[in-house]
Coordinates of C-alpha atoms and ligand atoms in Angstrom, one line a residue:
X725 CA -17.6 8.9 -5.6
X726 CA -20.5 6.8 -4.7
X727 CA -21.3 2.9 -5.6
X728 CA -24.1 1.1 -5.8
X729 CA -24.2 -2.3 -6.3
X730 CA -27.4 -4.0 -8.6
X731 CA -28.7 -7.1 -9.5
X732 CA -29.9 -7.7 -12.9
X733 CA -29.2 -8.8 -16.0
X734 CA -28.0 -7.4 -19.4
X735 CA -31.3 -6.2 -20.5
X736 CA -32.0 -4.2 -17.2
X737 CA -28.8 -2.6 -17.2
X738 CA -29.5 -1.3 -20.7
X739 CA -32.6 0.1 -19.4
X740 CA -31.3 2.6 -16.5
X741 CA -30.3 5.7 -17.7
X742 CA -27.0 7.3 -17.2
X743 CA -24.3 8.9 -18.8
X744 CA -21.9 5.6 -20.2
X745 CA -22.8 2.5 -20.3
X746 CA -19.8 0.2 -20.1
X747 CA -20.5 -3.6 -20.7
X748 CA -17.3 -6.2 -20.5
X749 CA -17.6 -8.9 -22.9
X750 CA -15.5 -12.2 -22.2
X751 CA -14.4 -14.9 -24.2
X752 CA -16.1 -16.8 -25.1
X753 CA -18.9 -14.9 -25.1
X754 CA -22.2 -16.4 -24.3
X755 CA -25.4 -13.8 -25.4
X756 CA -28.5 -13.3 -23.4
X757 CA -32.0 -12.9 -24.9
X758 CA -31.4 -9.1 -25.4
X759 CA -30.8 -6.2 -27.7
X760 CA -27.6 -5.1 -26.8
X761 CA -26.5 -8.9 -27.0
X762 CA -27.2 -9.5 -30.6
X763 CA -25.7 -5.6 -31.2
X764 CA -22.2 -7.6 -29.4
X765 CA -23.0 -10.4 -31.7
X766 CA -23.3 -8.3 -34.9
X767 CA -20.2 -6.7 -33.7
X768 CA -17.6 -9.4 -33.2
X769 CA -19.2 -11.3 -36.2
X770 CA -17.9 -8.2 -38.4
X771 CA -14.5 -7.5 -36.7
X772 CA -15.4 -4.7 -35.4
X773 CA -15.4 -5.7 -31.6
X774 CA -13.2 -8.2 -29.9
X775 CA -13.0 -9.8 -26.9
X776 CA -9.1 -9.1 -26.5
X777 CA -9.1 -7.6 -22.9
X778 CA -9.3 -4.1 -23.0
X779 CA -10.3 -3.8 -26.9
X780 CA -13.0 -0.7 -26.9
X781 CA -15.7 -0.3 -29.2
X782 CA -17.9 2.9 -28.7
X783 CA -21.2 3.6 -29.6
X784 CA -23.6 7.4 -29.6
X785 CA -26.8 6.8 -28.4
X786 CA -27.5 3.4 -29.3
X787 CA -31.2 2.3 -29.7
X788 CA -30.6 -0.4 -27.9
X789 CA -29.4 1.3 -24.4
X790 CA -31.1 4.3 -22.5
X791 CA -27.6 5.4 -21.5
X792 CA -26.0 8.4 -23.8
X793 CA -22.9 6.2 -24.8
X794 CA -22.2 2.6 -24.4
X795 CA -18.8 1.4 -24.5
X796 CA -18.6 -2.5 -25.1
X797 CA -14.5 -3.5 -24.0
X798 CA -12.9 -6.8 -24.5
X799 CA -12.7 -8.8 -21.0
X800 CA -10.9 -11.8 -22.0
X801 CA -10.8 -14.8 -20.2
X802 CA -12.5 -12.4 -17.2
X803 CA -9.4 -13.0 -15.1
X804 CA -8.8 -10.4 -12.1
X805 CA -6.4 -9.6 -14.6
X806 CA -8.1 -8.7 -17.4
X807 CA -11.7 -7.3 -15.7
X808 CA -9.2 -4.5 -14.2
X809 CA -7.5 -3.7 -18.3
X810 CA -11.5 -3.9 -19.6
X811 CA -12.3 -1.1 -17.0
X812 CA -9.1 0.9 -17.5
X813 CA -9.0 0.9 -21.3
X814 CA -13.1 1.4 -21.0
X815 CA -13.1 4.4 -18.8
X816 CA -9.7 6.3 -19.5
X817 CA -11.6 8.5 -21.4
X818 CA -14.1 9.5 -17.9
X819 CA -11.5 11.4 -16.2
X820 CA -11.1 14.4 -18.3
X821 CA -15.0 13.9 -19.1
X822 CA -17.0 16.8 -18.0
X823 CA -19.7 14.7 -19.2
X824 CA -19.6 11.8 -17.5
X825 CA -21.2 12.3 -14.3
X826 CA -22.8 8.7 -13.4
X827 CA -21.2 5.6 -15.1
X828 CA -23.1 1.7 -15.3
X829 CA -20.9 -1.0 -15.4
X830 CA -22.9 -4.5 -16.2
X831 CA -20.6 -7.7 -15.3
X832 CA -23.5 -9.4 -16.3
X833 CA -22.1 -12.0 -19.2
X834 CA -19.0 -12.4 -17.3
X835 CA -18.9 -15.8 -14.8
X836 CA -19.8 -15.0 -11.4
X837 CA -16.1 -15.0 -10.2
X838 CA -14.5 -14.0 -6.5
X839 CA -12.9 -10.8 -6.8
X840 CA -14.9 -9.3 -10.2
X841 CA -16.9 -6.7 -8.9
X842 CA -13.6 -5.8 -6.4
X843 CA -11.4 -5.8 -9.4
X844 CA -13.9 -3.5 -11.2
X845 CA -14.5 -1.3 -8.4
X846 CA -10.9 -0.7 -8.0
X847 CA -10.1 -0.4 -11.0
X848 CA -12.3 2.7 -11.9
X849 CA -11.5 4.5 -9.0
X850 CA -7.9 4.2 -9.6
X851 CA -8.6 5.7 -13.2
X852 CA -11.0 8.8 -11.9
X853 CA -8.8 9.4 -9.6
X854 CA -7.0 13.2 -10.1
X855 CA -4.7 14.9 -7.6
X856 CA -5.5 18.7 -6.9
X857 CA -4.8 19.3 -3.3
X858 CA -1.7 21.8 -4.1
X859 CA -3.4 23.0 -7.3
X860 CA -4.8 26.9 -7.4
X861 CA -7.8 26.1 -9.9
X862 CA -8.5 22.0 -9.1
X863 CA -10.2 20.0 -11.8
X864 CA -13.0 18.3 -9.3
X865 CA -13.8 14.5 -9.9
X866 CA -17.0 15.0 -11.9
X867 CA -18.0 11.3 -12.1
X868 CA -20.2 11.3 -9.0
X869 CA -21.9 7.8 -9.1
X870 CA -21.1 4.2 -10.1
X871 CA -23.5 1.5 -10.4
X872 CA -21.7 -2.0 -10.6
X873 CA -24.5 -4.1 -12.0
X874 CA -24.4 -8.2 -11.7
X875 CA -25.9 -10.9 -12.3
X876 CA -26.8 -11.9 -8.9
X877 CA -26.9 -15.4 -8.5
X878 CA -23.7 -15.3 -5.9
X879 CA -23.7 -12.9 -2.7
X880 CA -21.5 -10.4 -3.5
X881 CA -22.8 -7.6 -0.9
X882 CA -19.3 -8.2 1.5
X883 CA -17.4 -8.3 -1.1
X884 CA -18.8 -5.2 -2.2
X885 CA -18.1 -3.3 1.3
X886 CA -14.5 -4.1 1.3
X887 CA -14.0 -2.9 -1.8
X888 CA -15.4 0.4 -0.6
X889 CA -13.5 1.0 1.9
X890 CA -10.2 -0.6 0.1
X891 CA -11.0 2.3 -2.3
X892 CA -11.6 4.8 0.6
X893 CA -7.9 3.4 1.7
X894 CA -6.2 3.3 -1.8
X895 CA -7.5 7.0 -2.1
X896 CA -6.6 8.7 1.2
X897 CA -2.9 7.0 0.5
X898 CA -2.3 8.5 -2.9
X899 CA -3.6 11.8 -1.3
X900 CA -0.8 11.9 1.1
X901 CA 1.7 10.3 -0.9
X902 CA 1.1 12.5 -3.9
X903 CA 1.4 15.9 -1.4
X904 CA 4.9 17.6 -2.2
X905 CA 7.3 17.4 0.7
X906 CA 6.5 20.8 2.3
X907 CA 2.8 20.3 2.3
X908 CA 3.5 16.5 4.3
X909 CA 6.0 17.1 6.5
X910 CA 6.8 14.7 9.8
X911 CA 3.8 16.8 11.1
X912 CA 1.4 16.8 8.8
X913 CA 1.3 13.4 8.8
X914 CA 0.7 13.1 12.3
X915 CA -1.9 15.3 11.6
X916 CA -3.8 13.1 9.4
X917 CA -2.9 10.0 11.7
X918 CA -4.9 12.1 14.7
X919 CA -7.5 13.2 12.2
X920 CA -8.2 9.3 11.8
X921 CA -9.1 8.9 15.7
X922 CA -10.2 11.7 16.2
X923 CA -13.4 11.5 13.6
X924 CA -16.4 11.4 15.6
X925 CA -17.3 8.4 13.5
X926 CA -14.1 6.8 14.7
X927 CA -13.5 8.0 18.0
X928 CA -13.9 5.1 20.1
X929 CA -12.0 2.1 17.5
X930 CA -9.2 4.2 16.5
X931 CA -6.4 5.5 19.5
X932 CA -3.3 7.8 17.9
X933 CA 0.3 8.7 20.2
X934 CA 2.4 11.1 18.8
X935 CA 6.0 11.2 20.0
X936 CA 8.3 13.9 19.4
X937 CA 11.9 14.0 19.5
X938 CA 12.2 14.1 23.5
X939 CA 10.0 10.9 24.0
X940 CA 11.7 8.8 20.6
X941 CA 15.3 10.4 22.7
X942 CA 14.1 8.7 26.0
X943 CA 13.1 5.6 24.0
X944 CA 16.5 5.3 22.9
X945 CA 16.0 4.8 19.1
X946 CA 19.4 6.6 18.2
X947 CA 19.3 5.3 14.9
X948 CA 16.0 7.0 13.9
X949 CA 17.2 10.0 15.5
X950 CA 20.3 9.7 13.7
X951 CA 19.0 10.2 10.3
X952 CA 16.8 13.2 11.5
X953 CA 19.8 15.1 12.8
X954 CA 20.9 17.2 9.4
X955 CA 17.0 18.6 9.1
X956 CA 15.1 21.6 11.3
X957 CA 11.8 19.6 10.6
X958 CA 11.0 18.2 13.7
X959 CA 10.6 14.4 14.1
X960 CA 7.6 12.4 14.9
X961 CA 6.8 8.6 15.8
X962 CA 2.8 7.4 15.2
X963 CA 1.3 5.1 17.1
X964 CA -2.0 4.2 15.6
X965 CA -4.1 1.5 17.0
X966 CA -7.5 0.0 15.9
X967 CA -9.3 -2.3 17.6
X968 CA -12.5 -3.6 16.3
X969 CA -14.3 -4.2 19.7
X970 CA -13.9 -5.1 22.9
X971 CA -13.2 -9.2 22.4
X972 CA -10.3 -8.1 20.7
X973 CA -9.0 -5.7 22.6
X974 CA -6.1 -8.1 24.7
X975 CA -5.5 -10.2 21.2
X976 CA -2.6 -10.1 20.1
X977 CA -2.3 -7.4 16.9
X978 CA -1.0 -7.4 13.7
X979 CA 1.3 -4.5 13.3
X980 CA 2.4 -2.6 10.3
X981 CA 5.3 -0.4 10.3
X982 CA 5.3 2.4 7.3
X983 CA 8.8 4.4 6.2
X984 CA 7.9 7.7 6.8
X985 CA 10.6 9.3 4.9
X986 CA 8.7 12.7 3.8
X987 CA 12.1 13.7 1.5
X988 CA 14.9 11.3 1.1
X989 CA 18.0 13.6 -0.3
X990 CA 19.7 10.7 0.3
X991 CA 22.0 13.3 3.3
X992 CA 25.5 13.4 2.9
X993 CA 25.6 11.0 0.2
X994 CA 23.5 13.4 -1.7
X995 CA 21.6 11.9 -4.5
X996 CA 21.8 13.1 -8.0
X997 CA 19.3 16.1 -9.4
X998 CA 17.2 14.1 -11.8
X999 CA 14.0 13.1 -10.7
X1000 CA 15.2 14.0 -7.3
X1001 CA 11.2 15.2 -6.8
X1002 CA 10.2 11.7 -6.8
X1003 CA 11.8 11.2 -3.7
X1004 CA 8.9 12.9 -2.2
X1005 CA 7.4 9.5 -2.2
X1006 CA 9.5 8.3 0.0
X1007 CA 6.8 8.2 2.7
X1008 CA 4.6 6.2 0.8
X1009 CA 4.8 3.3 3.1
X1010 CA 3.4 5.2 6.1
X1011 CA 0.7 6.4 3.7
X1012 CA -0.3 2.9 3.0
X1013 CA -0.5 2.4 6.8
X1014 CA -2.7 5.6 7.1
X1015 CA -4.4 4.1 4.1
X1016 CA -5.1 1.1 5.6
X1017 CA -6.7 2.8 9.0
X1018 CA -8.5 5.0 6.7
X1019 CA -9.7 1.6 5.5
X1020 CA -10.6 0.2 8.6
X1021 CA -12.7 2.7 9.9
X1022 CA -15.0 3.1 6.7
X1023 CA -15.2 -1.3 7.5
X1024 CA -15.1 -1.7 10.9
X1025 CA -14.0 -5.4 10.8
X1026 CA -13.8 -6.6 14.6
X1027 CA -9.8 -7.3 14.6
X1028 CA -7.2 -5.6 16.2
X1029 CA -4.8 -3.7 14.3
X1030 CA -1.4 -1.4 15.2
X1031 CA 0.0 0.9 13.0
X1032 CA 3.6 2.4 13.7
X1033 CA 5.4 5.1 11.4
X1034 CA 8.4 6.5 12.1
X1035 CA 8.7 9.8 10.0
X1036 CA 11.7 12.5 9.1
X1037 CA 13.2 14.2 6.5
X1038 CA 16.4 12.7 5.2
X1039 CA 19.1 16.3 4.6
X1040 CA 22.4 17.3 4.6
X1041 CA 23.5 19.7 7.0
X1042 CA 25.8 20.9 9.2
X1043 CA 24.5 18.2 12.0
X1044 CA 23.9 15.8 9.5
X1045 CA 24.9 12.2 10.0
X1046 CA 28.2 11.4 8.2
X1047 CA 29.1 8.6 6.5
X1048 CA 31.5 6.4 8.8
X1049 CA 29.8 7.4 11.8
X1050 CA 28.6 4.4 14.5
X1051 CA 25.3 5.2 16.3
X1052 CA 23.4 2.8 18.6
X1053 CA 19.9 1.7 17.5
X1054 CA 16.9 0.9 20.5
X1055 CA 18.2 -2.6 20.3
X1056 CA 22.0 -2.6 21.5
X1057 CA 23.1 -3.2 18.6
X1058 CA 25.4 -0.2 17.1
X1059 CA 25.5 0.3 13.3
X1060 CA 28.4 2.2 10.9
X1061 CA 26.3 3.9 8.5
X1062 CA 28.5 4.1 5.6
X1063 CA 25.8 5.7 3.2
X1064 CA 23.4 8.2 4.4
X1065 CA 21.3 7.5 1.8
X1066 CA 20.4 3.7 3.0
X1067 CA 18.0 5.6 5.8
X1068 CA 14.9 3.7 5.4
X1069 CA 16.3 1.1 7.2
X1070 CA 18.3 3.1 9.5
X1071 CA 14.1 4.4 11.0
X1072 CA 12.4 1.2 10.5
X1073 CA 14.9 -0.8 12.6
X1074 CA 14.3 1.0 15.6
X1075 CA 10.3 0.7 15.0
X1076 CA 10.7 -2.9 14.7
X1077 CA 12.3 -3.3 18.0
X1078 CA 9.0 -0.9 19.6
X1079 CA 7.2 -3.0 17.7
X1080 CA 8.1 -5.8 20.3
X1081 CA 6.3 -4.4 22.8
X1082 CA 2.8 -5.3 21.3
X1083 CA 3.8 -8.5 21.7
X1084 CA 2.3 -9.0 18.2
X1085 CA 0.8 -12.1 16.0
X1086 CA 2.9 -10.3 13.3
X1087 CA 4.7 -7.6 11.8
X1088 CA 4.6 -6.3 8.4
X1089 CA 7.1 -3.5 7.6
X1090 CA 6.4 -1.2 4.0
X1091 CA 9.3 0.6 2.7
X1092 CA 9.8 2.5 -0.7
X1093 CA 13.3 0.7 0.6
X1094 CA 15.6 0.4 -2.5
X1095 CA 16.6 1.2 -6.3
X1096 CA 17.6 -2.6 -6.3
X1097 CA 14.2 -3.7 -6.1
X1098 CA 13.0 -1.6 -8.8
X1099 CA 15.5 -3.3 -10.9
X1100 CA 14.6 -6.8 -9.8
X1101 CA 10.6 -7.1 -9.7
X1102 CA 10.0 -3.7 -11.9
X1103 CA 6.8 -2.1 -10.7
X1104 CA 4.3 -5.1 -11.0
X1105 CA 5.0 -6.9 -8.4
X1106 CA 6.5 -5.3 -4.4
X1107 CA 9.4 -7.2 -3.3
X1108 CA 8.3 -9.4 -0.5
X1109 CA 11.0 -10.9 2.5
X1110 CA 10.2 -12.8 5.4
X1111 CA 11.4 -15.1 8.5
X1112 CA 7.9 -17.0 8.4
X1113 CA 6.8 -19.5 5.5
X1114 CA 3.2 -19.2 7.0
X1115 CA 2.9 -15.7 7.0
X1116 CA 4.8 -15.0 3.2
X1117 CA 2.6 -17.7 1.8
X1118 CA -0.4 -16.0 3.4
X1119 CA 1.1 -12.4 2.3
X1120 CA 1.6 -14.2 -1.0
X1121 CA -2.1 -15.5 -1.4
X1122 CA -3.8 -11.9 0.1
X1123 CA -2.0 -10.0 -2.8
X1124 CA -3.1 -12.4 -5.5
X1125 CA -7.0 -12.2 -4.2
X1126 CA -6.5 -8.2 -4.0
X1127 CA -4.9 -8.6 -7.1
X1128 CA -1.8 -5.8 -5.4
X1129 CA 1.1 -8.6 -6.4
X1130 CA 4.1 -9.1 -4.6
X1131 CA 7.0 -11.9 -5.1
X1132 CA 9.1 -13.5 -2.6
X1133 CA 12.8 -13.1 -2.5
X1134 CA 15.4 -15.0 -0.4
X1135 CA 16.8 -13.6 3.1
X1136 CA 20.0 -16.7 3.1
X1137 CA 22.3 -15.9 6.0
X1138 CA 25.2 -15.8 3.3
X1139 CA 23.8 -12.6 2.4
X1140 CA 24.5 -10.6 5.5
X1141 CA 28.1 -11.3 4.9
X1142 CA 27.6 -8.3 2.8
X1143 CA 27.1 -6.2 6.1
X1144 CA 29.9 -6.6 8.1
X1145 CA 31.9 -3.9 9.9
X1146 CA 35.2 -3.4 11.1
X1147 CA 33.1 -0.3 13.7
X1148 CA 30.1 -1.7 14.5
X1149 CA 28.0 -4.8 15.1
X1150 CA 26.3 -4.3 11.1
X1151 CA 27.2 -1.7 8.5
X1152 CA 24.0 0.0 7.1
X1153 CA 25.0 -0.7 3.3
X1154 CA 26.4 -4.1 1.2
X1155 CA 28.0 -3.7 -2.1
X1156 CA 25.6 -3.0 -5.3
X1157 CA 24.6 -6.9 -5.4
X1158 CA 21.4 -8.1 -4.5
X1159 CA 20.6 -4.6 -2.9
X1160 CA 16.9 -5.7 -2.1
X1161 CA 18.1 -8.4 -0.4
X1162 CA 20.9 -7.0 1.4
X1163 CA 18.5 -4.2 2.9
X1164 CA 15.8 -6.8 3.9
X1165 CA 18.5 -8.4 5.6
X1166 CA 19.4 -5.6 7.7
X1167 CA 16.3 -5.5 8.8
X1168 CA 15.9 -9.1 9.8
X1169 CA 18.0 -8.7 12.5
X1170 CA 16.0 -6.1 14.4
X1171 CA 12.7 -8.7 13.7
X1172 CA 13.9 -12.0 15.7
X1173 CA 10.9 -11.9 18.2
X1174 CA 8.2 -12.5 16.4
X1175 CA 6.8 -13.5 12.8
X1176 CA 7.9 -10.4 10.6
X1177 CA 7.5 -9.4 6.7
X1178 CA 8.7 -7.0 4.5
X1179 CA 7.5 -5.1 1.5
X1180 CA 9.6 -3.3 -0.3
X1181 CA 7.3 -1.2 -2.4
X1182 CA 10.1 0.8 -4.3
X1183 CA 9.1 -0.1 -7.5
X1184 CA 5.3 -0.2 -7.2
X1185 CA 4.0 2.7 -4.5
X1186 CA 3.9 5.7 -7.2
X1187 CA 4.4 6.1 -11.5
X1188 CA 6.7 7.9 -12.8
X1189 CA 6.6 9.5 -16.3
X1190 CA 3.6 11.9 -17.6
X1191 CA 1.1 9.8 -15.0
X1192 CA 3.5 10.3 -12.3
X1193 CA 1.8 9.4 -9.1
X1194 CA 0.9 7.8 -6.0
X1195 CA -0.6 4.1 -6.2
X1196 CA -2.1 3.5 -3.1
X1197 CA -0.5 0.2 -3.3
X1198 CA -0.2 -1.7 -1.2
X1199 CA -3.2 -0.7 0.4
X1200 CA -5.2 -3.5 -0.9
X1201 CA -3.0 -6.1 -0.5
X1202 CA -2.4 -4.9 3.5
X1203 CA -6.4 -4.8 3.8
X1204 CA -7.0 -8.5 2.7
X1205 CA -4.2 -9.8 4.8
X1206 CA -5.7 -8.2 7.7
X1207 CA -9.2 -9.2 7.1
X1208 CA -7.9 -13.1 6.1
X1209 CA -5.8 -13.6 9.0
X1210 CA -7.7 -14.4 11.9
X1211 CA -6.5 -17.0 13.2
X1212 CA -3.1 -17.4 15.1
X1213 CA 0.2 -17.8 12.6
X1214 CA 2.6 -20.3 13.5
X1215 CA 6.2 -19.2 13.8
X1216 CA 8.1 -22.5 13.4
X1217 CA 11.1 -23.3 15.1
X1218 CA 12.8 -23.5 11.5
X1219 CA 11.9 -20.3 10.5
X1220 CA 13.8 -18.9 13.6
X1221 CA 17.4 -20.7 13.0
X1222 CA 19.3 -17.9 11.9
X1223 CA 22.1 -15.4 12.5
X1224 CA 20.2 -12.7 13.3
X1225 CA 18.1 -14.5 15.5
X1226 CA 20.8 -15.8 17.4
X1227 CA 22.9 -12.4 18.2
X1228 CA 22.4 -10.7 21.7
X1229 CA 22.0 -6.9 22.0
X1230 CA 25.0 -5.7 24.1
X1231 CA 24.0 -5.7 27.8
X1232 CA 24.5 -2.6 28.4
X1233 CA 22.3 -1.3 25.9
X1234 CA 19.6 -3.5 26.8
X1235 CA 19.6 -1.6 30.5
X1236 CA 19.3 1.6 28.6
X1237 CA 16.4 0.4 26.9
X1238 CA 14.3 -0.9 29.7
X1239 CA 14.5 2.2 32.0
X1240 CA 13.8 4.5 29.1
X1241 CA 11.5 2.0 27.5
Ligands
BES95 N1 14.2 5.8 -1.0 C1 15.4 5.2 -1.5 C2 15.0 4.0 -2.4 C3 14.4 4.3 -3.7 C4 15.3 4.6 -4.8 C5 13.1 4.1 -4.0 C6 14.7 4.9 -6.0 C7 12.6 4.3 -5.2 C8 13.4 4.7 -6.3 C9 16.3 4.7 -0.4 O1 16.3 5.4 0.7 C10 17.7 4.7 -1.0 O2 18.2 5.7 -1.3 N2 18.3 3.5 -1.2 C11 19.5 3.4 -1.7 C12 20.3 2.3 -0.9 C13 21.7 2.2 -1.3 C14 22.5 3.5 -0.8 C15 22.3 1.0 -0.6 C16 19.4 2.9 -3.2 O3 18.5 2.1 -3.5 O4 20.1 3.4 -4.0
MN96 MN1 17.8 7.0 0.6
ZN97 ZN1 14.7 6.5 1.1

């Protein structure tokens, strides 16, 4: 799909011809000196149009427009919000369209605010959007070009780009995340990873390491392995780096860290037959990371960037790991797994701790982690933890301008008493309460070096129901905060008085680590 960004006003944008013309009318609505203005006029003077967001009114051939069908839609107040239901509602129709093959959108009457034309762009690419990689007769995306028309005053032309390559992102996320589990298998999705560096285009800002399950063996991340023990699928660790040029090579990076879960059964602790399919999605994590370097090579922003995914099937099997059983993570510390299926964490832990190595401004971890989150923030908003103020707020603030919402929850020490083991140094499981939280806490006590975040994107990475699907999310929301934070976080001295930050891996352990490591 190809986008074009214009300047001009209502009157011009009635005169190009294409396909639909779709033209988002705000409250209150304030009509230029044209045609199609006093047609909106006429319209919400009779009832027949209003300015609710996403309220449609369509029109054949309309004198007052060269375009075949012009759709007016209700933007109302023209919040991120609402610009994104006027585009959804206005263009739900395109996607099973054979007609629609190049689509105008005038923003024209709406104030000229931050985020619009992104908020528009994204939000009719997410509705085109069809799946039809494992398909034997695929439906091809027949709307070809988009022209986002504007008014012009304010310079939106970088705000434009991102949005291009957020939507390249966003796409390339769903692609993978929507693939069934035995066409995106641990190496498929080094595949793609590769793929990314090795495009000519990308070839000299993009480096990928793959490590199999000899070199993640030597590393010592036993609790990775672990969970990859009941599957013959083969393994793999990513190591995916971007830097923008070389100024930034020696800074330090931010680092994201995707679950890479290609099927979570949930092992031993089998999960339950319905809807079971949906936990092919359980990768969708290291697809927003793949998303997000898909992202950054259609950008090129001159920041430096490290992607890691650690990525398995989660089976049951005659190897598999058992539910009482201690294993001993990269870190020292040893952990009684005492559900199988609490394996995101059991992967991500050891990343964290390789993640230390980059010696990084921060790290950001993205995990379809757990059912508990689904139940607390629903699929609006990802569940959001971390051990910085500075870097949740700006987390926070990057979601809001991507409009790809998140919501911070609490990581109180009082809550790891929930983990304790009578075997190990942590139990991989709490009891039912405050799940989300439980699991983020887990992980906090791998992330003690440096300024760490987690999304758990349970609830929001993919739809269930008859538009079941990968979201891309949270793509966006990853792709602001990278772009925004430029300058060095703070981790205060506060933010680092906890448990977790206080307990010592075992000695002995930490030998094993440096001579593999
Ligand atoms: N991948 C699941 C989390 C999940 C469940 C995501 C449902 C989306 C929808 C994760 O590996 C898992 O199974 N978590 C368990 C944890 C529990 C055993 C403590 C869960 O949430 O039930
Ligand atoms: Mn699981
Ligand atoms: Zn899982």
């Amino acid at each position: 799909m190809n986008f074009e960004l214009l300047s001009m006003d209502l009157a011009a944008a009635a005169q190009l011809p294409c396909d639909t013309l779709v033209v988002l009318v705000p409250t209150p609505f304030k009509p230029q000196a044209d045609e199609v203005s006093v047609l909106i006029q006429d319209a919400l003077d009779a009832g027949d149009l209003e300015t609710k967001p996403g309220k449609i009114l369509s029109l054949y051939r309309p004198l007052q427009a060269q375009a075949d069908r012009l759709i007016l839609v209700g933007a109302g107040t023209a919040s991120l919000a609402h610009i994104r239901t006027a585009i959804t509602s206005a263009c739900s129709g395109v996607k099973g369209s054979s007609k629609v093959k190049n689509l105008v959108i005038s923003l024209a009457l709406l104030p000229e605010t931050q985020g619009a034309v992104s908020a528009a762009m994204n939000a009719v690419a997410d509705v085109s959007y069809a799946y039809t990689t494992t398909k034997s007769k695929p439906e091809p995306r027949l709307l070809r070009q988009v022209v986002v028309a504007v008014k012009g005053g304010k310079d939106v032309a970088g705000e434009f780009k991102q949005a291009q390559a957020c939507i390249a992102g966003v796409e390339f996320a769903k692609e993978w995340a929507n693939r069934p589990a035995n066409h995106s298998t641990p190496t498929h999705l080094a595949q793609a990873a590769e793929g990314l560096a090795n495009s000519s285009k990308n070839a000299s800002k993009i480096t990928c390491e793959v490590l199999g399950p000899k070199e993640v063996a030597k590393l010592g991340m036993g609790s990775f392995m672990a969970v990859a023990q009941g599957t013959q699928e083969p393994l793999r660790f990513i190591v995916l780096e971007y830097i923008g040029s070389s100024s930034v090579k020696s800074s330090a990076p931010n680092v994201l860290v995707g679950k890479g879960i290609t099927f979570d059964t949930g092992g031993i602790s089998l999960k339950p037959a319905s809807e079971m399919d949906e936990m092919k999605f359980d990768m969708s994590g290291a697809a927003s990371v793949l998303g997000v370097f898909k992202a950054l090579s259609v950008l090129k922003p001159n920041i430096r960037v490290v992607g890691l995914i650690p990525t398995c099937e989660n089976m049951p099997g005659g190897r598999a790991l058992k539910p009482g059983d201690v294993i001993t993570s990269m870190s020292g510390q040893t952990i009684e797994v005492l559900n199988t299926d609490a394996e995101g964490r059991l992967i991500l832990c050891d990343a964290l701790t390789y993640a230390e190595r980059f010696k990084p401004r921060a790290v950001v971890d993205i995990a379809t982690l757990t059912g508990a989150c689904v139940i607390s923030l629903g699929n609006l908003r990802s569940g959001l933890f971390s051990n910085s103020e500075d870097l949740a707020r700006q987390i926070t603030a990057a979601g809001d301008a991507a409009q790809d919402l998140c919501w911070r929850l609490p990581l109180d020490d009082d809550y790891a008493e929930a983990l304790k083991s009578n075997f190990a140094d942590v139990a991989n499981v709490g009891g039912r309460a405050g799940g989300a939280i439980t699991a983020a806490k887990f992980l906090h006590r791998f992330a003690t070096k440096y300024p760490w975040a987690h999304l758990d994107i349970a609830g929001t990475a993919w739809k269930s129901g008859a538009n079941k699907g990968a979201t891309g999310r949270p793509v966006p929301l990853l792709l602001e905060f990278l772009l925004r934070n430029q300058t060095a976080l703070t981790f205060t001295a506060s933010d680092k008085t906890t448990e977790a930050a206080k307990a010592k891996p075992k000695p002995s352990a930490k030998s094993t680590r440096k001579t593999a490591g």
